[in-house]
CSV table of C-alpha atoms in Angstrom, one decimal:
chain,number,residue,atom,x,y,z
A,28,MET,CA,-19.9,-79.0,-4.4
A,29,ASN,CA,-22.1,-78.9,-1.4
A,30,LYS,CA,-21.1,-78.3,2.2
A,31,SER,CA,-21.3,-81.9,3.3
A,32,THR,CA,-19.1,-83.0,0.3
A,33,ARG,CA,-16.4,-80.4,1.2
A,34,THR,CA,-16.5,-81.6,4.8
A,35,ILE,CA,-15.9,-85.2,3.7
A,36,LEU,CA,-13.1,-84.2,1.4
A,37,LEU,CA,-11.4,-82.1,4.1
A,38,ALA,CA,-11.7,-85.0,6.6
A,39,VAL,CA,-9.9,-87.3,4.1
A,40,LEU,CA,-7.3,-84.9,2.8
A,41,ILE,CA,-6.1,-83.3,6.0
A,42,PRO,CA,-4.7,-86.6,7.5
A,43,LEU,CA,-3.1,-87.4,4.1
A,44,ILE,CA,-1.4,-84.0,3.9
A,45,THR,CA,-0.2,-84.0,7.5
A,46,GLY,CA,1.0,-87.5,7.1
A,47,CYS,CA,3.2,-86.4,4.2
A,48,PHE,CA,4.9,-83.9,6.5
A,49,SER,CA,5.3,-86.1,9.5
A,50,SER,CA,6.3,-89.4,7.9
A,51,ARG,CA,10.1,-88.7,8.2
A,52,THR,CA,11.5,-90.4,11.2
A,53,SER,CA,14.6,-89.5,13.2
A,54,THR,CA,17.7,-91.7,13.3
A,55,PHE,CA,19.5,-92.1,16.6
A,56,TYR,CA,23.2,-92.6,17.2
A,57,LEU,CA,25.7,-93.6,20.0
A,58,LEU,CA,29.5,-93.3,20.2
A,59,SER,CA,31.2,-96.7,20.4
A,60,ALA,CA,34.2,-97.8,22.4
A,61,MET,CA,37.3,-99.0,20.4
A,62,PRO,CA,40.4,-101.0,21.2
A,63,PRO,CA,43.7,-99.2,21.7
A,64,ASP,CA,45.6,-98.1,18.6
A,65,ARG,CA,49.0,-97.9,20.2
A,66,PRO,CA,51.1,-101.1,20.6
A,67,ASP,CA,53.4,-99.4,23.1
A,68,LEU,CA,50.8,-99.1,25.8
A,69,GLY,CA,51.3,-101.3,28.9
A,70,PRO,CA,51.9,-103.1,31.0
A,71,PHE,CA,50.2,-100.8,33.6
A,72,PRO,CA,50.4,-100.7,37.4
A,73,ASP,CA,47.3,-101.7,39.4
A,74,VAL,CA,46.0,-98.2,39.9
A,75,THR,CA,42.5,-96.7,40.5
A,76,ILE,CA,41.5,-93.6,38.7
A,77,TYR,CA,38.5,-91.5,39.7
A,78,LEU,CA,36.9,-89.8,36.7
A,79,LYS,CA,35.3,-86.5,37.8
A,80,PRO,CA,32.2,-85.3,36.0
A,81,VAL,CA,33.1,-84.3,32.5
A,82,LYS,CA,32.5,-80.7,31.5
A,83,PHE,CA,30.9,-80.2,28.1
A,84,PRO,CA,30.0,-77.0,26.1
A,85,GLU,CA,26.4,-76.0,26.2
A,86,TYR,CA,26.0,-76.0,22.4
A,87,LEU,CA,26.4,-79.8,22.5
A,88,ASP,CA,24.0,-80.3,25.3
A,89,ARG,CA,21.1,-81.1,23.0
A,90,PRO,CA,19.7,-84.2,21.3
A,91,GLN,CA,20.2,-82.9,17.8
A,92,MET,CA,23.5,-83.6,16.1
A,93,VAL,CA,25.6,-80.5,15.4
A,94,LEU,CA,27.3,-79.6,12.1
A,95,ARG,CA,29.7,-76.7,12.2
A,96,GLU,CA,29.9,-74.7,9.0
A,97,GLY,CA,33.0,-72.4,9.0
A,98,ASP,CA,34.0,-70.6,12.2
A,99,TYR,CA,30.7,-69.0,13.2
A,100,LYS,CA,27.7,-71.1,11.9
A,101,LEU,CA,26.1,-74.2,13.5
A,102,GLN,CA,23.4,-76.4,12.0
A,103,PHE,CA,21.3,-78.6,14.2
A,104,SER,CA,19.8,-81.7,12.6
A,105,GLU,CA,16.3,-82.5,13.6
A,106,TYR,CA,16.4,-85.9,12.1
A,107,HIS,CA,19.8,-87.1,13.3
A,108,ARG,CA,19.9,-87.3,17.1
A,109,TRP,CA,21.9,-88.7,20.0
A,110,ALA,CA,20.2,-91.7,21.7
A,111,GLU,CA,21.3,-90.3,25.1
A,112,PRO,CA,22.9,-87.0,26.1
A,113,LEU,CA,26.3,-86.7,24.4
A,114,LYS,CA,28.1,-85.9,27.6
A,115,ASP,CA,26.9,-89.1,29.2
A,116,ASN,CA,27.7,-91.1,26.1
A,117,PHE,CA,31.2,-89.6,25.9
A,118,THR,CA,31.8,-90.4,29.6
A,119,HIS,CA,30.6,-94.0,29.2
A,120,VAL,CA,32.7,-94.7,26.1
A,121,LEU,CA,35.8,-93.0,27.5
A,122,MET,CA,35.6,-95.2,30.7
A,123,GLN,CA,35.2,-98.3,28.5
A,124,ASN,CA,38.2,-97.3,26.4
A,125,LEU,CA,40.4,-96.5,29.4
A,126,ASN,CA,39.5,-99.7,31.2
A,127,ARG,CA,40.5,-101.6,28.1
A,128,ARG,CA,43.9,-99.8,28.0
A,129,ILE,CA,45.1,-99.7,31.6
A,130,VAL,CA,44.6,-103.3,32.8
A,131,PRO,CA,44.9,-104.2,35.6
A,132,GLY,CA,44.2,-100.6,36.6
A,133,ARG,CA,40.6,-99.3,36.5
A,134,VAL,CA,38.7,-96.1,36.0
A,135,MET,CA,35.6,-95.4,38.0
A,136,SER,CA,33.0,-92.6,38.2
A,137,PHE,CA,32.0,-90.9,41.4
A,138,SER,CA,29.1,-93.2,42.0
A,139,LYS,CA,31.4,-96.3,42.0
A,140,ALA,CA,34.4,-94.8,43.8
A,141,VAL,CA,32.6,-93.3,46.9
A,142,LYS,CA,34.3,-95.8,49.3
A,143,ILE,CA,37.6,-96.1,47.5
A,144,VAL,CA,40.6,-93.8,47.7
A,145,PRO,CA,41.8,-93.5,44.1
A,146,ASP,CA,45.4,-93.1,43.1
A,147,TYR,CA,44.5,-90.4,40.5
A,148,HIS,CA,41.8,-87.9,39.8
A,149,LEU,CA,41.1,-87.4,36.1
A,150,SER,CA,39.5,-84.1,35.2
A,151,ILE,CA,38.3,-83.4,31.6
A,152,GLU,CA,36.8,-80.4,29.9
A,153,VAL,CA,35.6,-80.9,26.3
A,154,LEU,CA,36.1,-77.6,24.5
A,155,ARG,CA,34.7,-78.8,21.1
A,156,MET,CA,33.6,-82.0,19.5
A,157,ASP,CA,32.6,-80.9,16.1
A,158,ILE,CA,31.6,-82.4,12.8
A,159,LEU,CA,33.0,-79.9,10.2
A,160,ASP,CA,31.7,-79.3,6.7
A,161,SER,CA,35.2,-80.1,5.5
A,162,ASN,CA,34.5,-83.8,6.4
A,163,GLN,CA,36.6,-83.7,9.5
A,164,VAL,CA,35.8,-84.4,13.2
A,165,VAL,CA,37.6,-82.3,15.7
A,166,LEU,CA,37.8,-83.2,19.4
A,167,SER,CA,39.5,-80.6,21.6
A,168,VAL,CA,40.0,-81.2,25.4
A,169,ASN,CA,41.6,-79.7,28.4
A,170,TRP,CA,42.5,-82.3,31.0
A,171,ASN,CA,44.7,-83.3,33.9
A,172,LEU,CA,45.6,-86.5,35.8
A,173,GLN,CA,46.3,-85.5,39.4
A,174,PRO,CA,48.0,-88.0,41.7
A,175,GLU,CA,46.2,-88.4,45.1
A,176,ARG,CA,49.5,-88.0,47.0
A,177,GLU,CA,50.2,-84.5,48.3
A,178,GLY,CA,52.9,-82.3,46.7
A,179,SER,CA,52.4,-83.6,43.2
A,180,ASP,CA,52.6,-81.1,40.4
A,181,LEU,CA,49.4,-80.4,38.5
A,182,ILE,CA,50.0,-80.6,34.7
A,183,ILE,CA,47.1,-79.4,32.5
A,184,TYR,CA,47.1,-80.8,29.0
A,185,ASN,CA,45.4,-79.4,26.0
A,186,ASP,CA,45.0,-81.9,23.1
A,187,GLU,CA,43.2,-81.7,19.8
A,188,PHE,CA,42.4,-84.7,17.7
A,189,SER,CA,41.3,-84.5,14.0
A,190,VAL,CA,39.8,-87.5,12.3
A,191,PRO,CA,38.6,-87.6,8.7
A,192,VAL,CA,35.0,-88.6,8.0
A,193,GLU,CA,35.5,-91.3,5.4
A,194,GLU,CA,32.0,-91.4,3.9
A,195,ASP,CA,29.0,-89.0,3.6
A,196,GLY,CA,26.4,-89.2,6.3
A,197,PHE,CA,26.1,-88.9,10.0
A,198,GLU,CA,26.9,-92.6,10.7
A,199,SER,CA,30.4,-92.1,9.3
A,200,ALA,CA,30.7,-88.9,11.3
A,201,VAL,CA,29.8,-90.7,14.5
A,202,ASP,CA,32.4,-93.4,13.7
A,203,ALA,CA,35.0,-90.6,13.3
A,204,GLN,CA,34.0,-89.1,16.6
A,205,SER,CA,34.4,-92.5,18.3
A,206,LYS,CA,37.9,-92.7,16.8
A,207,ALA,CA,38.7,-89.3,18.2
A,208,VAL,CA,37.6,-90.4,21.7
A,209,ALA,CA,39.7,-93.5,21.3
A,210,LEU,CA,42.8,-91.4,20.3
A,211,PHE,CA,42.2,-89.2,23.4
A,212,SER,CA,41.9,-92.4,25.5
A,213,ASP,CA,45.3,-93.6,24.1
A,214,GLN,CA,46.8,-90.2,25.1
A,215,VAL,CA,45.5,-90.4,28.7
A,216,ALA,CA,46.8,-94.0,29.0
A,217,GLY,CA,50.2,-92.9,27.6
A,218,VAL,CA,50.5,-90.1,30.1
A,219,LEU,CA,49.6,-92.5,32.9
A,220,LEU,CA,52.2,-95.0,31.8
A,221,ASN,CA,54.9,-92.3,31.7
A,222,MET,CA,54.1,-91.3,35.3
A,223,HIS,CA,55.3,-94.8,36.4
């Protein structure tokens, strides 16, 4: 085989070989808002809630979806990714969920509530939002709902929600995560209702 033949073969084979390795495409996911699962919620007062910026753990601040294996090991999936930062997606979905639950009340972020004095401040710290290798999703949050009026007691809640992943695959895991956010939304709405 002469030099020119080898050059032609390399020119043909290299794109074919690299194409085999790069042909797999990523799949992108978003959490989804869900209707309330508690028939006892409502009617609500006409209140305004200011949702402060949600705190998220740094290990979830990445486009790759995270799978937790046991207590110490994390796997990051290069081919299953969030379509937007998970913290932003969580915040949007939580606001949608709460606004479905506390009608005629409303939940607003800082950008919307600048000129409005809210009745409550909602602070949330997500401690974990894990897909477990045991086919469970776990959402753990510290949060509080602080009335605007002075002299009100600050109660900090720590809640954990576990939802089974019903089928194999990341799409079912995202569905379970969405259900966990909905359960948390029900919890916040229930606390608000008990405050009135």
